[in-house]
Coordinates of C-alpha atoms in Angstrom, one line a residue:
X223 CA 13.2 26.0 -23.6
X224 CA 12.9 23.5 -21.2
X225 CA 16.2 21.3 -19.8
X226 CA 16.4 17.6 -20.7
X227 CA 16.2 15.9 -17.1
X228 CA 17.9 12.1 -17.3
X229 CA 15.6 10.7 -15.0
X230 CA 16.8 6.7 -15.9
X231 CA 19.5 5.2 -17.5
X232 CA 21.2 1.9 -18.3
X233 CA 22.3 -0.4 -20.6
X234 CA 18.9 -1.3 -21.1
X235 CA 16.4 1.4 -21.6
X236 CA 16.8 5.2 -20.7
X237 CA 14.1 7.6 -19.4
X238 CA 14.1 11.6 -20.1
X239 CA 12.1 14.0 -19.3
X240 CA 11.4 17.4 -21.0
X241 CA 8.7 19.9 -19.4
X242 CA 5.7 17.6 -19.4
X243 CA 6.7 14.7 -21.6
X244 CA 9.0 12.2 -20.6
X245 CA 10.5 10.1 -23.4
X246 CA 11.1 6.0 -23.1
X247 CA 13.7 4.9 -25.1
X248 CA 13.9 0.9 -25.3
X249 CA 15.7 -1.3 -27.3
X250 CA 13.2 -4.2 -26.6
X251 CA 10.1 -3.7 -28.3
X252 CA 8.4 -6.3 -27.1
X253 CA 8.7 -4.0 -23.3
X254 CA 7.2 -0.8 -25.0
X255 CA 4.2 -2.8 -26.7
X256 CA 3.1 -4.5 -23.3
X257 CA 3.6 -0.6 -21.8
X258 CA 1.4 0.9 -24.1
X259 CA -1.3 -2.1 -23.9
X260 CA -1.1 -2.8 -20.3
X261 CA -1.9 1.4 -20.0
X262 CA -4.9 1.0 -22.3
X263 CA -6.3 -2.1 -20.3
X264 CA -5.9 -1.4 -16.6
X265 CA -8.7 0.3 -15.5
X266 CA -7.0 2.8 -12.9
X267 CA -5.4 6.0 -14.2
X268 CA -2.2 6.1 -16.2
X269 CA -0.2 8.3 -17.9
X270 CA -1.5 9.8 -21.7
X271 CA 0.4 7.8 -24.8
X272 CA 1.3 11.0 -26.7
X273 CA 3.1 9.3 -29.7
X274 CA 5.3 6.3 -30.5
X275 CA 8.3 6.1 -33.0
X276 CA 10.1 3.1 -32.0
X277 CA 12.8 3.0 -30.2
X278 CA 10.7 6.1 -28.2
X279 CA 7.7 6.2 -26.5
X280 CA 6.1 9.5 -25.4
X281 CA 3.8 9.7 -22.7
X282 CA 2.2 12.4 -20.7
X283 CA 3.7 13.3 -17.1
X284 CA 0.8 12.7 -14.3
X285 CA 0.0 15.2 -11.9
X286 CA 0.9 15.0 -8.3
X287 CA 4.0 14.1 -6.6
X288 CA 5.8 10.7 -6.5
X289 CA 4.1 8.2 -3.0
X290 CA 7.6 8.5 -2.1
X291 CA 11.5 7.3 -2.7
X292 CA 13.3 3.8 -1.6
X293 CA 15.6 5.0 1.0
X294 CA 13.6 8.1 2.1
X295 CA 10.7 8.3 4.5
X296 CA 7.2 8.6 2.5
X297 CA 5.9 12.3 3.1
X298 CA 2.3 10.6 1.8
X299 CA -0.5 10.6 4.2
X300 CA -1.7 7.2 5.7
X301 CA -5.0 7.8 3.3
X302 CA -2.9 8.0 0.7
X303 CA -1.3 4.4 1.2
X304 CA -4.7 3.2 1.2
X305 CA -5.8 4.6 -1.5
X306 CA -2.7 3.2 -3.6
X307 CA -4.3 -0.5 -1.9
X308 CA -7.5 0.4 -3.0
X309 CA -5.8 1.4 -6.8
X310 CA -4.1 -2.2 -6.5
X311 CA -6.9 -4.2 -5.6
X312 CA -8.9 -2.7 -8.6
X313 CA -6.0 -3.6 -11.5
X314 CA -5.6 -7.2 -9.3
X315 CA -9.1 -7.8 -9.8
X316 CA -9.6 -7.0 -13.8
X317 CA -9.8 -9.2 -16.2
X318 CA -6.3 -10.9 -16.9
X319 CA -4.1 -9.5 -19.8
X320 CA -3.9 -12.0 -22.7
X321 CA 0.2 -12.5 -22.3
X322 CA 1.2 -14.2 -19.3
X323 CA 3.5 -11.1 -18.2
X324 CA 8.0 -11.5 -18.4
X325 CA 8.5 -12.1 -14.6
X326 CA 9.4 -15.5 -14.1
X327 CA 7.2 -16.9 -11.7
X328 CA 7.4 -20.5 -11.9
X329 CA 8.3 -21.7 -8.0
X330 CA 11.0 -24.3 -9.2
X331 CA 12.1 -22.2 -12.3
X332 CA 12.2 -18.8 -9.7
X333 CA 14.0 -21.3 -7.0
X334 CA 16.7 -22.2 -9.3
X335 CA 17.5 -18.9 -10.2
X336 CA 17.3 -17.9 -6.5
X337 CA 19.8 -20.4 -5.0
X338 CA 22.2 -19.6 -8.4
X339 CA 22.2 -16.0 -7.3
X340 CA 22.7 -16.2 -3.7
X341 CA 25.6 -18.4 -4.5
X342 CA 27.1 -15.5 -6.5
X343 CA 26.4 -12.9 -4.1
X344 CA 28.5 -14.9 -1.6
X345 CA 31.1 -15.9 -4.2
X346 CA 31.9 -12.8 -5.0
X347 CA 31.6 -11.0 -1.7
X348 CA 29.0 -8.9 -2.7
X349 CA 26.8 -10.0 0.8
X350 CA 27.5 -12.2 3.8
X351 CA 26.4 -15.5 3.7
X352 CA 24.6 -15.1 7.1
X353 CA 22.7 -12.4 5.4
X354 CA 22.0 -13.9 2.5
X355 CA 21.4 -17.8 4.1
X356 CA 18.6 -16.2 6.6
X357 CA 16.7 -14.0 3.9
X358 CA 16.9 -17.4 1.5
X359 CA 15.0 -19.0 4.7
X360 CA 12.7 -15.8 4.5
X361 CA 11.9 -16.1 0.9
X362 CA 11.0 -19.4 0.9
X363 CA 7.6 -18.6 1.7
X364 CA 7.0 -17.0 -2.0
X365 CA 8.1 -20.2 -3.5
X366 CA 4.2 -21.4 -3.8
X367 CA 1.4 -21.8 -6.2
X368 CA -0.4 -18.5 -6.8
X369 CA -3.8 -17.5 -8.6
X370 CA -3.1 -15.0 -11.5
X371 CA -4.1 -11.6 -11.5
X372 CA -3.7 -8.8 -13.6
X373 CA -0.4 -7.2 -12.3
X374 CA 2.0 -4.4 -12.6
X375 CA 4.6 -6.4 -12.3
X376 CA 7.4 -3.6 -11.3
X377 CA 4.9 -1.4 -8.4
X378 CA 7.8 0.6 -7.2
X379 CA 7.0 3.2 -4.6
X380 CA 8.1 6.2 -6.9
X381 CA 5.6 4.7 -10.1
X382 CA 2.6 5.4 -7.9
X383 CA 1.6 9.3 -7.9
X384 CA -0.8 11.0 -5.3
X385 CA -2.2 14.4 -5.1
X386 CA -3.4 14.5 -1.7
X387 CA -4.9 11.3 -0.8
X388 CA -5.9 10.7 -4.1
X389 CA -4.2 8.8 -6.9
X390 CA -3.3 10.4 -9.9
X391 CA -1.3 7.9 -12.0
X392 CA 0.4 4.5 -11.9
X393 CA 3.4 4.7 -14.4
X394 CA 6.1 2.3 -16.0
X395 CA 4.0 -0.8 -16.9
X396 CA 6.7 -2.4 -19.2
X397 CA 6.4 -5.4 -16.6
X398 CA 2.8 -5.8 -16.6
X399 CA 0.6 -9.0 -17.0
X400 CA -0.5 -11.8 -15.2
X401 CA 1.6 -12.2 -11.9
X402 CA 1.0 -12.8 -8.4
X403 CA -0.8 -9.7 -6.4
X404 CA 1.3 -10.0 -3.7
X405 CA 4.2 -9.4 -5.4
X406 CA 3.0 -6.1 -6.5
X407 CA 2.0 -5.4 -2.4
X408 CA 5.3 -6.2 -1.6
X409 CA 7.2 -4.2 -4.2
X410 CA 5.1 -1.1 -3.3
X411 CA 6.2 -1.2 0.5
X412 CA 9.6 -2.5 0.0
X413 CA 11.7 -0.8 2.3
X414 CA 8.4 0.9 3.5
X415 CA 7.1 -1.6 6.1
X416 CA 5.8 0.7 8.3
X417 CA 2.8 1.2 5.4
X418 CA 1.9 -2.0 4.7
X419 CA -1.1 -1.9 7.6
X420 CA -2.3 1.1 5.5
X421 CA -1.8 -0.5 2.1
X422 CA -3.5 -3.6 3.6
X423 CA -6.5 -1.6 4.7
X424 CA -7.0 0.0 1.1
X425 CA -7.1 -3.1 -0.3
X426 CA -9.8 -4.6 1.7
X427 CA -9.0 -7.9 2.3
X428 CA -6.8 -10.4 4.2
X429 CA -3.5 -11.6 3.1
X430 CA -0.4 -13.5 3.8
X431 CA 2.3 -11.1 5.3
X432 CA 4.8 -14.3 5.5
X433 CA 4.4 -14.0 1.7
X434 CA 4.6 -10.2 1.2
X435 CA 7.8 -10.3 3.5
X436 CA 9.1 -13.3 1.5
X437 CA 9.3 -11.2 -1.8
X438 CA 10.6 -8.5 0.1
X439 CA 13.7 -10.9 0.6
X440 CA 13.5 -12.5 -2.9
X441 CA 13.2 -8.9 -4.7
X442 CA 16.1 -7.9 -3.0
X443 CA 18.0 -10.6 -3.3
X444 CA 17.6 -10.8 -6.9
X445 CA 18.2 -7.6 -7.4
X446 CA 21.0 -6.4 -5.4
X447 CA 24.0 -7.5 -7.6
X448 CA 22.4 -5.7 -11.0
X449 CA 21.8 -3.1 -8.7
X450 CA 25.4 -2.6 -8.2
X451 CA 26.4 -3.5 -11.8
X452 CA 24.3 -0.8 -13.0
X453 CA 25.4 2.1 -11.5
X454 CA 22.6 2.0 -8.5
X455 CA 23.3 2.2 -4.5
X456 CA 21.7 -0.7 -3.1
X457 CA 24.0 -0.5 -0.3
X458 CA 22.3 3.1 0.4
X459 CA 20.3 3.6 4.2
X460 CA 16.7 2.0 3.5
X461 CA 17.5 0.3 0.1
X462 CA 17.9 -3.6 -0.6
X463 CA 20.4 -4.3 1.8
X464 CA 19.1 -2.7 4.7
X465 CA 15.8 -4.6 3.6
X466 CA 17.9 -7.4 3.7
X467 CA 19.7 -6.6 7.1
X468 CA 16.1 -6.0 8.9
X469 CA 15.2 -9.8 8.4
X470 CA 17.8 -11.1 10.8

């Protein structure tokens, strides 16, 4: 019999995997439904909905291996990076998804919650406040008016599988609708900076890297202090922090 492999798990949601099926368990419905419709709209390739019995959704496990791991250099070939912009740059350019997505992306409403969080990071000593004042200068640059596109929404590096330098699946779209692309380019590459050129080239056309680097900053900064409350290392070599640390 195969082993149960934990492959997420938090107070929110939890992920296992069993031989070929890997089993979502969410509390929040509303996160599975936009999963399982966001899969069946995208047009690039995603994992197979097996069944659903809420609070579990089963899916499929893609073939190929993971682009690569936050914290870890990316064993992927250039091609392959390019091919995961040219994956991108087809879902950015479907038609949009008829709910406007959970990200906040409001600039004043994402600003607010910005400055209230770099406040606590400093408060409680989670970061320094050079660190944290220079990479809210950095981040300032997302804080714009964008056209909306049909994102992913959470494009972490380890949700995009290859086989080669092909793409085989894109997984975990419980984030998905309409967003701004380049926050998808910059989650992809986060911590992986030296494959945003290739990325860039897949997805064929020119973009703002002030912008990609400022999500870099607001992504992390946002991020680090669930991180840590949540049982995850963003304090580990090539994770938030050190994203963080290479903007001063």
């Amino acid at each position: 019999m195969d082993e149960v492999e934990v492959v997420v798990a938090h107070s929110e949601r939890a992920t296992l995997r069993v031989g070929d099926v890997f089993l979502k368990v969410d509390a929040d419905q509303v996160r599975i439904d936009v999963e399982v419709e966001a899969m069946a709209l995208a047009p690039v390739p995603t994992p197979e909905v097996l069944w659903r019995k809420p609070p579990v959704l089963a899916i499929a496990a893609v073939p190929g291996t993971a682009l690569g791991r936050l914290g870890e250099p990316s064993t992927a070939s250039p091609a392959a990076w390019a091919a995961a912009g040219a994956v991108i740059r087809k879902l950015h350019d479907a038609p949009l998804p008829p709910w406007t997505g959970r990200r906040r992306r409001d600039p004043d409403e994402l600003a607010a919650e910005l400055d209230g969080e770099c406040e606590l990071l400093v408060t409680n000593g989670v970061l320094p406040v050079d660190l944290v004042t220079r990479n809210r200068q950095v981040a300032e640059a997302a804080l714009r008016s964008w056209t909306p596109a049909f994102t992913h929404g959470d494009l972490q590096i380890d949700h995009v599988f290859v086989d080669g330098d092909e793409v085989t699946g894109v997984i975990d779209w419980s984030e998905a609708g309409r967003g701004d692309a380049l926050f998808d380019l910059a989650t992809l590459t986060l911590g992986h900076e030296e494959h945003l050129g290739d990325v860039i080239s897949g997805y064929g056309t020119d973009l703002d890297l002030d912008v990609i680097r400022a999500w870099w900053s607001l992504r992390s900064l946002l991020g680090v202090r669930w991180l840590v409350e949540h049982g995850f290392d963003a304090f580990a070599p090539g994770c938030e922090v050190d994203v963080l640390r290479s903007r001063m």
